[in-house]
Short mmCIF file of C-alpha atoms in Angstrom, two decimals:
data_model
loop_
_atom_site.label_atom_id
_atom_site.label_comp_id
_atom_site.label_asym_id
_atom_site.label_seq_id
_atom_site.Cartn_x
_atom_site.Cartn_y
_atom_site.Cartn_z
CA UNK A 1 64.48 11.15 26.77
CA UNK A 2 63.37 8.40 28.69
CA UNK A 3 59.46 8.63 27.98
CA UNK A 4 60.20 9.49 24.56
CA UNK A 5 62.05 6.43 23.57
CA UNK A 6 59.11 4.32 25.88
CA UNK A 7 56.87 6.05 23.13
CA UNK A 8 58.75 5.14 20.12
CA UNK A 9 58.87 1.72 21.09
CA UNK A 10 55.62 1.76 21.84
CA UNK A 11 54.64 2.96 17.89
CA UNK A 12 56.97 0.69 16.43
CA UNK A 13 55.32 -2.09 18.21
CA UNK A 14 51.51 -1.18 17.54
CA UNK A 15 52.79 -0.44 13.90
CA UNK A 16 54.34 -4.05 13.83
CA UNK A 17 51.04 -5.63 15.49
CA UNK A 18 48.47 -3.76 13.26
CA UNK A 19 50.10 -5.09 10.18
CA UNK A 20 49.43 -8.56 11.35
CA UNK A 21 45.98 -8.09 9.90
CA UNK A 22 44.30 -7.61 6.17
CA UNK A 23 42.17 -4.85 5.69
CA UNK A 24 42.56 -0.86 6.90
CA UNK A 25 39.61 -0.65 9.41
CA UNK A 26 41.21 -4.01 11.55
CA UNK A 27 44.84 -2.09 11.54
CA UNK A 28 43.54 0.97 12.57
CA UNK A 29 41.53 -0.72 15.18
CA UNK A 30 44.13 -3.11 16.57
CA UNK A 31 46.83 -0.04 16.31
CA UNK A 32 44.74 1.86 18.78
CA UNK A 33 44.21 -1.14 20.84
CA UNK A 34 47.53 -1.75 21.06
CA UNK A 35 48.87 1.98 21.64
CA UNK A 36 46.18 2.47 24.42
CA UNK A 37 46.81 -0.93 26.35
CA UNK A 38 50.35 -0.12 26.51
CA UNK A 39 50.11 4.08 27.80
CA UNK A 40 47.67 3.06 30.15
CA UNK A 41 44.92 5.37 29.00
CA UNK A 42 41.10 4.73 29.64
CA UNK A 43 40.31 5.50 26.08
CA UNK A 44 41.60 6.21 22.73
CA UNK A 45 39.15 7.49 19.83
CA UNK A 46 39.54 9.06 16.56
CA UNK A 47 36.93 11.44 14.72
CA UNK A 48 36.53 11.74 11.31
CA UNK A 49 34.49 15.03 9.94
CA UNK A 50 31.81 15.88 7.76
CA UNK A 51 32.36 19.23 6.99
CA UNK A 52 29.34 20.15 4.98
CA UNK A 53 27.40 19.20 7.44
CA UNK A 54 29.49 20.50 10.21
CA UNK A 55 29.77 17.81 11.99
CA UNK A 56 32.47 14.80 13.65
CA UNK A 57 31.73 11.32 13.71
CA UNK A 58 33.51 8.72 16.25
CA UNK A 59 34.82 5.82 14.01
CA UNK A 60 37.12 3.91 15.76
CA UNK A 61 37.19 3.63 19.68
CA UNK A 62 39.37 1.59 22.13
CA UNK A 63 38.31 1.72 25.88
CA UNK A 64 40.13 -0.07 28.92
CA UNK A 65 38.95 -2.35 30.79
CA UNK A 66 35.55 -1.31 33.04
CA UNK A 67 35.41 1.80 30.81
CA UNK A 68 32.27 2.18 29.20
CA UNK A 69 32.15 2.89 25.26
CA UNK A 70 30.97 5.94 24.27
CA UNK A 71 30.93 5.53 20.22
CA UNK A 72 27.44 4.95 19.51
CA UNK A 73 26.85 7.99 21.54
CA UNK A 74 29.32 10.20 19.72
CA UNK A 75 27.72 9.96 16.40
CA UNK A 76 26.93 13.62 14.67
CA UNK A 77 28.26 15.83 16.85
CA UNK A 78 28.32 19.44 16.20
CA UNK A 79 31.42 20.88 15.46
CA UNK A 80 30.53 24.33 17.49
CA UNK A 81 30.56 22.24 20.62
CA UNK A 82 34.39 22.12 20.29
CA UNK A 83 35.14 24.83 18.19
CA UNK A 84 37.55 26.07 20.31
CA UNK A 85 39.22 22.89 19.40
CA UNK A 86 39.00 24.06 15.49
CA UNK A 87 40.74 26.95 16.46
CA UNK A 88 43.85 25.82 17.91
CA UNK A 89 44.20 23.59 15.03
CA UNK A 90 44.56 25.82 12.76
CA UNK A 91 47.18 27.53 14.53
CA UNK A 92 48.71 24.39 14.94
CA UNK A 93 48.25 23.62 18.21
CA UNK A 94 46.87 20.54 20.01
CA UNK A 95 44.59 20.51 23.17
CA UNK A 96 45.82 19.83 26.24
CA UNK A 97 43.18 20.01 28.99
CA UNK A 98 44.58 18.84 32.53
CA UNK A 99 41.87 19.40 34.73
CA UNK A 100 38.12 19.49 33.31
CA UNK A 101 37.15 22.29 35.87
CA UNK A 102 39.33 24.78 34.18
CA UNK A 103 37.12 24.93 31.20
CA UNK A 104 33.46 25.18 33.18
CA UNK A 105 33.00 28.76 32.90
CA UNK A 106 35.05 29.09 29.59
CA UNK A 107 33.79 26.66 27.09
CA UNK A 108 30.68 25.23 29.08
CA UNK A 109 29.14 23.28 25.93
CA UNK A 110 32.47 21.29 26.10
CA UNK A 111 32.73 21.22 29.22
CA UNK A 112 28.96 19.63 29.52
CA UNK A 113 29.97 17.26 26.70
CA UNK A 114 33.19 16.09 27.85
CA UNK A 115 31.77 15.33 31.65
CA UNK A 116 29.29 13.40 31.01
CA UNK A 117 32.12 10.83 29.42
CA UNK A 118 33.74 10.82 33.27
CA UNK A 119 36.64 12.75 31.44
CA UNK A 120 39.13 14.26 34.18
CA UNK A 121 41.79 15.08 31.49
CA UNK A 122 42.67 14.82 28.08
CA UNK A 123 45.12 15.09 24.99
CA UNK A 124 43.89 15.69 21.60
CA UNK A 125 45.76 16.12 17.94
CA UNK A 126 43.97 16.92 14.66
CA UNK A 127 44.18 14.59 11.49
CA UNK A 128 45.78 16.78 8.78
CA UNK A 129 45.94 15.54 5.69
CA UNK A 130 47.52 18.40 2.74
CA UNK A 131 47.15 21.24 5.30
CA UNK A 132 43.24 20.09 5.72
CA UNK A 133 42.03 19.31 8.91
CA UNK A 134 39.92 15.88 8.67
CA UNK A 135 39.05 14.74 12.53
CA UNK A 136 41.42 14.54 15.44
CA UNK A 137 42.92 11.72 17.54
CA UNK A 138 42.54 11.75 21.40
CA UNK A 139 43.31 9.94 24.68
CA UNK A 140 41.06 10.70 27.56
CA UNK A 141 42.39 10.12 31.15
CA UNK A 142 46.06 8.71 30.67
CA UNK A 143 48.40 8.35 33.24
CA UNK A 144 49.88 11.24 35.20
CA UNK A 145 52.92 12.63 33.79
CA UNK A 146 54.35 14.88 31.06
CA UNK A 147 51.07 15.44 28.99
CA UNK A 148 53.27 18.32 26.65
CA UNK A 149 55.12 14.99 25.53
CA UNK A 150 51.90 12.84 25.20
CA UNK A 151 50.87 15.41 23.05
CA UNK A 152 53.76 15.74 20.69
CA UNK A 153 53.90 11.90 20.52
CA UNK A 154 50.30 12.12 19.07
CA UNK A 155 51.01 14.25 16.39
CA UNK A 156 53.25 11.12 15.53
CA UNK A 157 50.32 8.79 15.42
CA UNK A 158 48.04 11.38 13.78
CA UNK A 159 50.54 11.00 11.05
CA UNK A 160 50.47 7.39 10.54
CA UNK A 161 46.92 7.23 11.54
CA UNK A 162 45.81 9.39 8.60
CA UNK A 163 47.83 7.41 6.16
CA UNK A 164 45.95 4.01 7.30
CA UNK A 165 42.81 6.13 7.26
CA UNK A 166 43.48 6.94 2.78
CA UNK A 167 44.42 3.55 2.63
CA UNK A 168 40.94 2.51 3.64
CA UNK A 169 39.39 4.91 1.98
CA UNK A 170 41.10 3.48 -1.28
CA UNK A 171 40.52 -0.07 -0.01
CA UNK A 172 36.62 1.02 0.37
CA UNK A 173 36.68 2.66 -2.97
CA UNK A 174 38.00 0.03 -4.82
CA UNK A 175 36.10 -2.82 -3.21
CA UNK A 176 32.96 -0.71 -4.31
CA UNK A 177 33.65 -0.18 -7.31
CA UNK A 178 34.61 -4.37 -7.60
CA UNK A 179 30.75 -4.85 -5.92
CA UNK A 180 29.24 -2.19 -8.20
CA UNK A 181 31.11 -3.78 -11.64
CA UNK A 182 29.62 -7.45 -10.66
CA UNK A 183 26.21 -5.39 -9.24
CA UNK A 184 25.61 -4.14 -12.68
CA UNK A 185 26.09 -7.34 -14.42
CA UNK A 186 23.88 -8.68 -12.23
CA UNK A 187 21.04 -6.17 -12.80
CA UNK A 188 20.57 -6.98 -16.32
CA UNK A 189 18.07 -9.22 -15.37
CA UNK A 190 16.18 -6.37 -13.05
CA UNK A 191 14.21 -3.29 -14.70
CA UNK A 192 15.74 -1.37 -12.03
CA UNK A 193 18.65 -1.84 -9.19
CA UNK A 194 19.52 0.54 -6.26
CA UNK A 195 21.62 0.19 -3.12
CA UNK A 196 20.33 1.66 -0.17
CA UNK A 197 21.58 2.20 2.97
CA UNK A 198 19.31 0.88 5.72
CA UNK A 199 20.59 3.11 8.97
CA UNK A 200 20.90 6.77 6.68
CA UNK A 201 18.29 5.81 4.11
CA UNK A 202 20.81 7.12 1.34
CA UNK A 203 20.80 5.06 -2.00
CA UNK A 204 23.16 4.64 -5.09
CA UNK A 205 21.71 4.15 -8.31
CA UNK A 206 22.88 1.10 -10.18
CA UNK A 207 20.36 0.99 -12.93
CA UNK A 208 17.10 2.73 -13.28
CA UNK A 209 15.10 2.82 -16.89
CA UNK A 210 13.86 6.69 -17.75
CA UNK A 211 10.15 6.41 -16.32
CA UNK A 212 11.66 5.81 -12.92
CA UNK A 213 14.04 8.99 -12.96
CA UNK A 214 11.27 10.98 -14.54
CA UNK A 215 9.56 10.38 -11.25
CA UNK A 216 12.28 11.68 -9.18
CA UNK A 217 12.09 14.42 -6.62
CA UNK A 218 15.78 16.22 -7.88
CA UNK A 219 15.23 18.35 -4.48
CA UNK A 220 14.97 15.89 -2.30
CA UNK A 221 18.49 13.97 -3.14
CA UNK A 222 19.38 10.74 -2.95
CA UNK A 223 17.28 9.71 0.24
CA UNK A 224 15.03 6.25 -0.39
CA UNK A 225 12.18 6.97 1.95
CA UNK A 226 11.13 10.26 -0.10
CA UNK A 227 12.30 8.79 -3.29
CA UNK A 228 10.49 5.02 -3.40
CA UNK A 229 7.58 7.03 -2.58
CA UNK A 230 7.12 9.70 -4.94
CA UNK A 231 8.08 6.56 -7.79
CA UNK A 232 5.09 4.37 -6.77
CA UNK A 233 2.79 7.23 -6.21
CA UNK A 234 2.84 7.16 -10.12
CA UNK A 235 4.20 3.49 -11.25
CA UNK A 236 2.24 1.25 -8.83
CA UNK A 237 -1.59 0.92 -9.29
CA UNK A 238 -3.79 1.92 -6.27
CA UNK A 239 -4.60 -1.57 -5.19
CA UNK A 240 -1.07 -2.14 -4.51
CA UNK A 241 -0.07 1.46 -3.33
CA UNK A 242 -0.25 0.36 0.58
CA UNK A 243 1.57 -2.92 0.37
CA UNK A 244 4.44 -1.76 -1.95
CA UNK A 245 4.89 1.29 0.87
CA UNK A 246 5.00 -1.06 3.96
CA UNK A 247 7.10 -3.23 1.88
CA UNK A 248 9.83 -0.58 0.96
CA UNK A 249 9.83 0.92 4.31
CA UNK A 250 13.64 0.70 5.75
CA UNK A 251 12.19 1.77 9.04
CA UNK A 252 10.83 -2.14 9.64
CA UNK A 253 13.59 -3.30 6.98
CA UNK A 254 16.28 -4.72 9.35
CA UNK A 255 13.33 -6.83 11.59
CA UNK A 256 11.44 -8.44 8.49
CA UNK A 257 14.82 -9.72 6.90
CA UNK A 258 16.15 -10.71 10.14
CA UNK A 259 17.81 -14.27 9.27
CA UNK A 260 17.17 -13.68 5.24
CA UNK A 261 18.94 -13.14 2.36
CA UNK A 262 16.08 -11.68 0.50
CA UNK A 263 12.73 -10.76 0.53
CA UNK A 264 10.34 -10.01 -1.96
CA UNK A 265 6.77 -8.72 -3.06
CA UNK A 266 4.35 -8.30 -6.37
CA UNK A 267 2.84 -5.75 -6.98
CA UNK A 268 1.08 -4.46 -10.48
CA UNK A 269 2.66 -1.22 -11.94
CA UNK A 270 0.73 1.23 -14.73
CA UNK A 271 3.64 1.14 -16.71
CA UNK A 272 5.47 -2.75 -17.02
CA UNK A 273 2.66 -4.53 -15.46
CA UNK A 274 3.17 -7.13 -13.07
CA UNK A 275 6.72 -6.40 -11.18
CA UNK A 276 7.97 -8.10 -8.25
CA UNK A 277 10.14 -5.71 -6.05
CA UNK A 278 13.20 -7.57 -3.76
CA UNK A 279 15.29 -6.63 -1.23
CA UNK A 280 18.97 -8.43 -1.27
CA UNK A 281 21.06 -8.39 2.18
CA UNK A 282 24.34 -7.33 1.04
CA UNK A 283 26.28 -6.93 4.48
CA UNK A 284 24.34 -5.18 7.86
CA UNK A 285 24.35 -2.09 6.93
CA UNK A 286 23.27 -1.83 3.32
CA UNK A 287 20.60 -3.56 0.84
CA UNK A 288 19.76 -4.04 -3.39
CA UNK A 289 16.07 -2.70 -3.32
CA UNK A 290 15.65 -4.78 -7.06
CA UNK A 291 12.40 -4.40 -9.39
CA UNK A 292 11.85 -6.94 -12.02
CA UNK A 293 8.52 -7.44 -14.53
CA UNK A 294 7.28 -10.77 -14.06
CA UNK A 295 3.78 -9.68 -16.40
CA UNK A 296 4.16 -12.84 -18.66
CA UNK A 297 5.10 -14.69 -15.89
CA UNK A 298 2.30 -13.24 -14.12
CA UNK A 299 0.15 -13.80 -16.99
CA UNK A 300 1.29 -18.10 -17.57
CA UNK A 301 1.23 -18.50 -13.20
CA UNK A 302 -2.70 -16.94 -13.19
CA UNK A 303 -3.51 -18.79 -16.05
CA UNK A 304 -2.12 -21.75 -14.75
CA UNK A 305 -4.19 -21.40 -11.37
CA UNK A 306 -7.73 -20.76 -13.16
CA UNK A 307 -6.98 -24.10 -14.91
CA UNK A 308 -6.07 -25.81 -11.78
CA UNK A 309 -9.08 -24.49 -9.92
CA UNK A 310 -11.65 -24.22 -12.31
CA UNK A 311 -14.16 -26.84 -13.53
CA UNK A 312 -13.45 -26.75 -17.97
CA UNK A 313 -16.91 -27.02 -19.00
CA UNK A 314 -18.70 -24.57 -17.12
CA UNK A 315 -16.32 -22.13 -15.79
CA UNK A 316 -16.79 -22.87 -12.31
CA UNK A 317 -14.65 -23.41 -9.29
CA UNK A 318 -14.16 -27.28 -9.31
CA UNK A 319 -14.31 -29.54 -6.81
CA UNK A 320 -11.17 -29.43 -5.32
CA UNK A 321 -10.90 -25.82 -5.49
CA UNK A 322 -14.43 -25.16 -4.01
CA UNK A 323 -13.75 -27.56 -1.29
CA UNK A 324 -10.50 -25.58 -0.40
CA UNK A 325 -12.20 -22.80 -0.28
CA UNK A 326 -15.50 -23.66 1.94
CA UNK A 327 -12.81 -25.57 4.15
CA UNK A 328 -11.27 -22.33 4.48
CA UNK A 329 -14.46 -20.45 5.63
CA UNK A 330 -15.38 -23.44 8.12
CA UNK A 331 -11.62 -23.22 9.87
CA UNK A 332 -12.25 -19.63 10.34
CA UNK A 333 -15.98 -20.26 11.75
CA UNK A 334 -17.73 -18.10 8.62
CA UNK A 335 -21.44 -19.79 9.22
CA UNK A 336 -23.88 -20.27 6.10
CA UNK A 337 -25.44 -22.78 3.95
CA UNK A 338 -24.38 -25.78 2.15
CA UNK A 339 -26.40 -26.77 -0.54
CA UNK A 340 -26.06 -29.62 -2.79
CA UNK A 341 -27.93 -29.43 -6.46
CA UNK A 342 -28.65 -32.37 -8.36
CA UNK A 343 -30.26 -32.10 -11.79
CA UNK A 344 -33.58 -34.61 -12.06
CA UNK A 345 -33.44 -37.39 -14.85
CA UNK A 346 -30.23 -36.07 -15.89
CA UNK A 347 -29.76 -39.24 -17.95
CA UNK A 348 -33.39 -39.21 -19.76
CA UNK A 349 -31.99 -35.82 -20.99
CA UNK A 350 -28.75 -37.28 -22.30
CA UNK A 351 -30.59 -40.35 -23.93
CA UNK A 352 -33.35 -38.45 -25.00
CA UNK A 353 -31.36 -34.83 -26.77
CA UNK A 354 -27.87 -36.32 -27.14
CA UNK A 355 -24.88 -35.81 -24.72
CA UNK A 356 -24.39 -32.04 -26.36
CA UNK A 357 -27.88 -31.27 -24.87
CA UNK A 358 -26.92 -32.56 -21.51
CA UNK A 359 -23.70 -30.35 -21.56
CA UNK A 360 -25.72 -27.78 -22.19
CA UNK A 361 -28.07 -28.30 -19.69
CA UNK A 362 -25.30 -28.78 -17.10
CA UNK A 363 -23.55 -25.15 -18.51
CA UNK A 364 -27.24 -23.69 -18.26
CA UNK A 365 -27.47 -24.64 -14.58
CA UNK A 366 -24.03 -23.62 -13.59
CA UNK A 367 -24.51 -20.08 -15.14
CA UNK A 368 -27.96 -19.93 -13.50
CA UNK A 369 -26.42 -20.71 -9.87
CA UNK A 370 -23.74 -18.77 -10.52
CA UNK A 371 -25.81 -15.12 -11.02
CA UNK A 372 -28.03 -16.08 -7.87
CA UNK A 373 -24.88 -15.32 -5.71
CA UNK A 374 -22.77 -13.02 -4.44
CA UNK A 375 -19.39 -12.32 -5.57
CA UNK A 376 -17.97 -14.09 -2.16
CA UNK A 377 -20.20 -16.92 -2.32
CA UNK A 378 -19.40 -19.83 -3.71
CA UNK A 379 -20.06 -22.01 -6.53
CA UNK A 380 -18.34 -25.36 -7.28
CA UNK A 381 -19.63 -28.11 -10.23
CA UNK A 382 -18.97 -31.39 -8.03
CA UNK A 383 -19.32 -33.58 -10.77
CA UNK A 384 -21.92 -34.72 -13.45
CA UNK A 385 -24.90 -32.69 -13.01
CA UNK A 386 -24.20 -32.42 -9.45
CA UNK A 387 -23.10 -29.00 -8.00
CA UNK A 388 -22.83 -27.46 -4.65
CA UNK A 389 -23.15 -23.46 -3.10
CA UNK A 390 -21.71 -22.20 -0.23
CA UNK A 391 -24.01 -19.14 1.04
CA UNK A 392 -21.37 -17.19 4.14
CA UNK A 393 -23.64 -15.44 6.80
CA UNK A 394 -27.35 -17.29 5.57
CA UNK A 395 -28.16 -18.56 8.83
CA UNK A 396 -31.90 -17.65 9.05
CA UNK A 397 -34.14 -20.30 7.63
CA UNK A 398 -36.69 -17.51 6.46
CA UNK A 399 -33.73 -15.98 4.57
CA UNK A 400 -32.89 -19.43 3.30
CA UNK A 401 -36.11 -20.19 2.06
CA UNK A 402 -36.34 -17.08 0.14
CA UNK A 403 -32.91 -17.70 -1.90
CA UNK A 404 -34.02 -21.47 -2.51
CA UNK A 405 -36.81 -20.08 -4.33
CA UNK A 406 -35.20 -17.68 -6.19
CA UNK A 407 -32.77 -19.84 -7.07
CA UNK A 408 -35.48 -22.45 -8.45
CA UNK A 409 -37.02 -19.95 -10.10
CA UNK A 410 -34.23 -18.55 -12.00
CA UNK A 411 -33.75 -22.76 -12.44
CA UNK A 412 -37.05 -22.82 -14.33
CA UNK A 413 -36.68 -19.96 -16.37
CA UNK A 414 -33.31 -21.72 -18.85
CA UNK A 415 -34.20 -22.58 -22.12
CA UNK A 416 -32.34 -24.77 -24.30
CA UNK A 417 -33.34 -24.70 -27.72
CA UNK A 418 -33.42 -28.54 -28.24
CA UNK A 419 -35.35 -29.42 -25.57
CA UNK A 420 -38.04 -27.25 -26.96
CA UNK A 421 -40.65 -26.60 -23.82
CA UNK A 422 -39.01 -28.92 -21.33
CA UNK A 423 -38.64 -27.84 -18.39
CA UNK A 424 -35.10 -28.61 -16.17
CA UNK A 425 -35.89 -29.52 -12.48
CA UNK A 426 -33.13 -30.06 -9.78
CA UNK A 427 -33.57 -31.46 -6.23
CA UNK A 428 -31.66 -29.40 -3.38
CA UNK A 429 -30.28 -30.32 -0.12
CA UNK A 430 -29.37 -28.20 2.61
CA UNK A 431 -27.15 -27.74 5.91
CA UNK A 432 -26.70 -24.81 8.25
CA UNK A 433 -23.55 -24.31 9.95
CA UNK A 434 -23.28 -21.86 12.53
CA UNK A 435 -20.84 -19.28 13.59
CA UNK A 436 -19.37 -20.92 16.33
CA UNK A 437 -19.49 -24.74 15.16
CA UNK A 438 -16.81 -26.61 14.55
CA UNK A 439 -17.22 -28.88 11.61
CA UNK A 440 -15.58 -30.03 8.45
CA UNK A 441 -16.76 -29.80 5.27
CA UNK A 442 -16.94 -33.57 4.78
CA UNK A 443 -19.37 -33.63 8.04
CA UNK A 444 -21.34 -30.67 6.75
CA UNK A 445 -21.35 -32.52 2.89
CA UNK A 446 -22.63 -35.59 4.76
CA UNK A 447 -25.76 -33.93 6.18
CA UNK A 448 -26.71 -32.29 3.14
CA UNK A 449 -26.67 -35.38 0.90
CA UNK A 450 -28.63 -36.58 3.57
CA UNK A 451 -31.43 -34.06 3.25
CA UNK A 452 -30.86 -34.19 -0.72
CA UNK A 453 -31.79 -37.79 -0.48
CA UNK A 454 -35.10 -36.52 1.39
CA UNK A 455 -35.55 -34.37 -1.85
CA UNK A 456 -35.18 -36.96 -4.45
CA UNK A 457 -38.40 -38.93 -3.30
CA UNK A 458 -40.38 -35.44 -4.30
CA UNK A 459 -41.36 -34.74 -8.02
CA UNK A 460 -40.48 -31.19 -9.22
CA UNK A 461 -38.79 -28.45 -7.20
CA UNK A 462 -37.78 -29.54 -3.58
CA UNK A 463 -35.52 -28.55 -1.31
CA UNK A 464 -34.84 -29.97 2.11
CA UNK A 465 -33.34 -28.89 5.21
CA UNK A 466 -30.87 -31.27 7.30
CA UNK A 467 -32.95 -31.39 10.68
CA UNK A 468 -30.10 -31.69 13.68
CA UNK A 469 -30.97 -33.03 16.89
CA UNK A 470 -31.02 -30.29 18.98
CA UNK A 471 -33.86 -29.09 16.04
#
């Protein structure tokens, strides 16, 4: 009578305590705290099952002092492990095991299972709920005594515990459903909106337009990894295939938004154009994987950055931009050849034909240097009739020699209509930089205006070389 009224008091006061906090999953949690503090047990725990899976998970845990948690261990455990357990259930019973030896030889997977916790003893009631079974409550290792009472006092808890365990399942419920309502008005701005689960890679769909579900795997469930993938196998175009699969892999997820609310990438689809994809941190465990087009925005933002990089007349990167981008090439030590191009009695032309000959002649000369040159060379009007190449990997001076001449030759071969038989000449100067030299593009502008200056003291087609010193 004695040890049952100690246990009565001892709910009544966890109840009380529990209370003290807001939400489901804190009572539960301080409830067991408080119940296994007070018994003197070196752990409390509760399972909840997943019956088509046929399996128990450990939510909730409570360990004394110097005990070592074993909840992220206990994750997925197969029911046939303790299905012994199962059986006396259902026949009402709860498991009393007083001394872990006596169930070696009998039920050895338990027995494996149970030692490796440093479980001498144990109590364990199930969670009924409406004559289902739904997990069990269990303290391992409490104090010597009558364990026959311990046991009927948990049936007790398992009663209150599986009332605070609906409640949270309504609280959960209706909390989603609040985040899902304010979710959906939020995805009318996104072509498509999905919640996904980062640790289980499961996903909800919170709105997804027909071309996207056509693309479904319907075997495969609701699982992201397979899902995302079989989607952009068909919506994303192959340039982009790679990126947009490292970016929606949940595998690296949790590092690359480490300290971020969101992150997000652009892609080009077959079907809406340019979409940017985002992933929105909603709490640790779960993420909005969020599509969006952005083509017109795509379309105004490229169109915005050819105007800002390229020279109006002639369609060519202009001097800021080309300047960038050789500095670019000289930071990462990409030798080649700087050469400057200045158009001869430029002005003559002007004063001679009119100003709409000299444009031409400038748009002539920029097409002309232009189609001498790769794709990743580069071609910037400086100013005037003054332009500039950057050759990447011409280091030989043979080799140089060779594309000066072309390039002079394709030079001599424009004809403007105006001008009649004239002839354009420009004067060229040059400036290696090698591999391994560090220099700026001002410095390597500087030596070949030098060696242009060389060339302007020569009629017709000349091109000279900056000598260095160690030359």
């Amino acid at each position: 009578m004695k040890t049952n009224k100690k246990y009565a008091l001892i709910i009544n006061e966890a109840l009380r305590s529990a209370l003290d906090y807001d939400t489901p999953e804190e009572q539960i949690n301080e409830f067991i705290r408080f119940f296994g503090k007070h018994i003197g047990s070196d752990r409390i725990y509760i399972f909840e099952d997943d019956l088509e899976k046929s399996i128990t998970n450990n939510s909730y845990e409570w360990c004394a002092d110097g005990v070592e948690p074993q909840i992220n261990l206990l994750q997925a455990v197969g029911m046939e492990q303790i299905d012994w357990w199962y059986e006396a259930f259902d026949k009402g019973q709860n498991i009393i095991i007083k001394d872990m030896e006596t169930i070696k030889d009998t039920h050895p997977a338990s027995y494996e299972l149970l030692k490796g916790q440093n479980i001498q003893n144990l109590v364990v009631s199930p969670l009924r709920y409406k004559d289902s079974i739904q997990g069990f409550f269990g303290v391992d290792n409490p104090p010597e005594g009558d364990l026959d009472r311990l046991s009927v006092f948990l049936e007790m808890i398992g009663t209150l515990l599986i009332s605070l365990i609906k409640l949270r399942n309504s609280f959960h419920k209706s909390t989603e459903d609040a985040r899902f309502s304010g979710y959906t008005a939020l995805s009318q701005i996104y072509l498509s909106m999905h919640m996904v689960n980062i640790k289980t890679g499961m996903l909800q769909t919170i709105k997804s337009p027909n071309f996207v579900d056509e693309n479904l795997d319907l075997q495969s469930g609701p699982y992201f990894p397979v899902q995302i993938k079989n989607v952009m196998e068909q919506l994303a175009t192959e340039k982009y295939k790679r990126s947009v699969f490292e970016f929606t892999d949940i595998a690296t997820l949790a590092e690359r938004m480490k300290g971020k609310e969101t992150i997000v990438h652009e892609f080009l689809g077959t079907v809406s154009g340019w979409c940017k994809e985002r992933f929105i941190k909603v709490d640790e465990d779960n993420v909005l994987y969020c599509v969006e087009v952005i083509d017109e925005e795509k379309k105004r933002e490229n169109w915005l950055l050819y105007l800002s990089e390229t020279d109006r007349m002639t369609g060519i990167c202009n001097r800021g931009c080309g300047e960038r981008k050789i500095s670019e090439m000289l930071d990462k030590h990409i030798g080649g050849l700087l050469c400057l191009i200045d158009c001869d009695k430029f002005k003559a032309i002007n004063d001679t034909y009119g100003h709409a000959v000299g444009d031409s002649v400038i748009i002539a000369v920029a097409e002309t240097l232009q189609n001498s040159c790769r794709e990743n060379d580069i071609v910037l009007r400086l100013g005037g009739d003054e332009f500039a190449m950057y050759i990447p990997g011409l280091l030989d001076r043979q080799a140089a020699d060779l594309f000066t001449e072309r390039v002079f030759a394709a030079i001599s071969s424009i004809y403007i209509p105006e001008m009649g038989t004239k002839q354009i000449y420009v004067s060229m100067g040059a400036s290696f930089c090698l591999e391994d030299e560090e220099i700026s593009f001002d410095r390597l502008y500087k030596e070949a205006d030098e060696a242009m200056y060389q060339s302007k003291k020569v009629e017709g087609y000349c091109v000279t070389f900056y000598k260095h010193e160690k030359e």
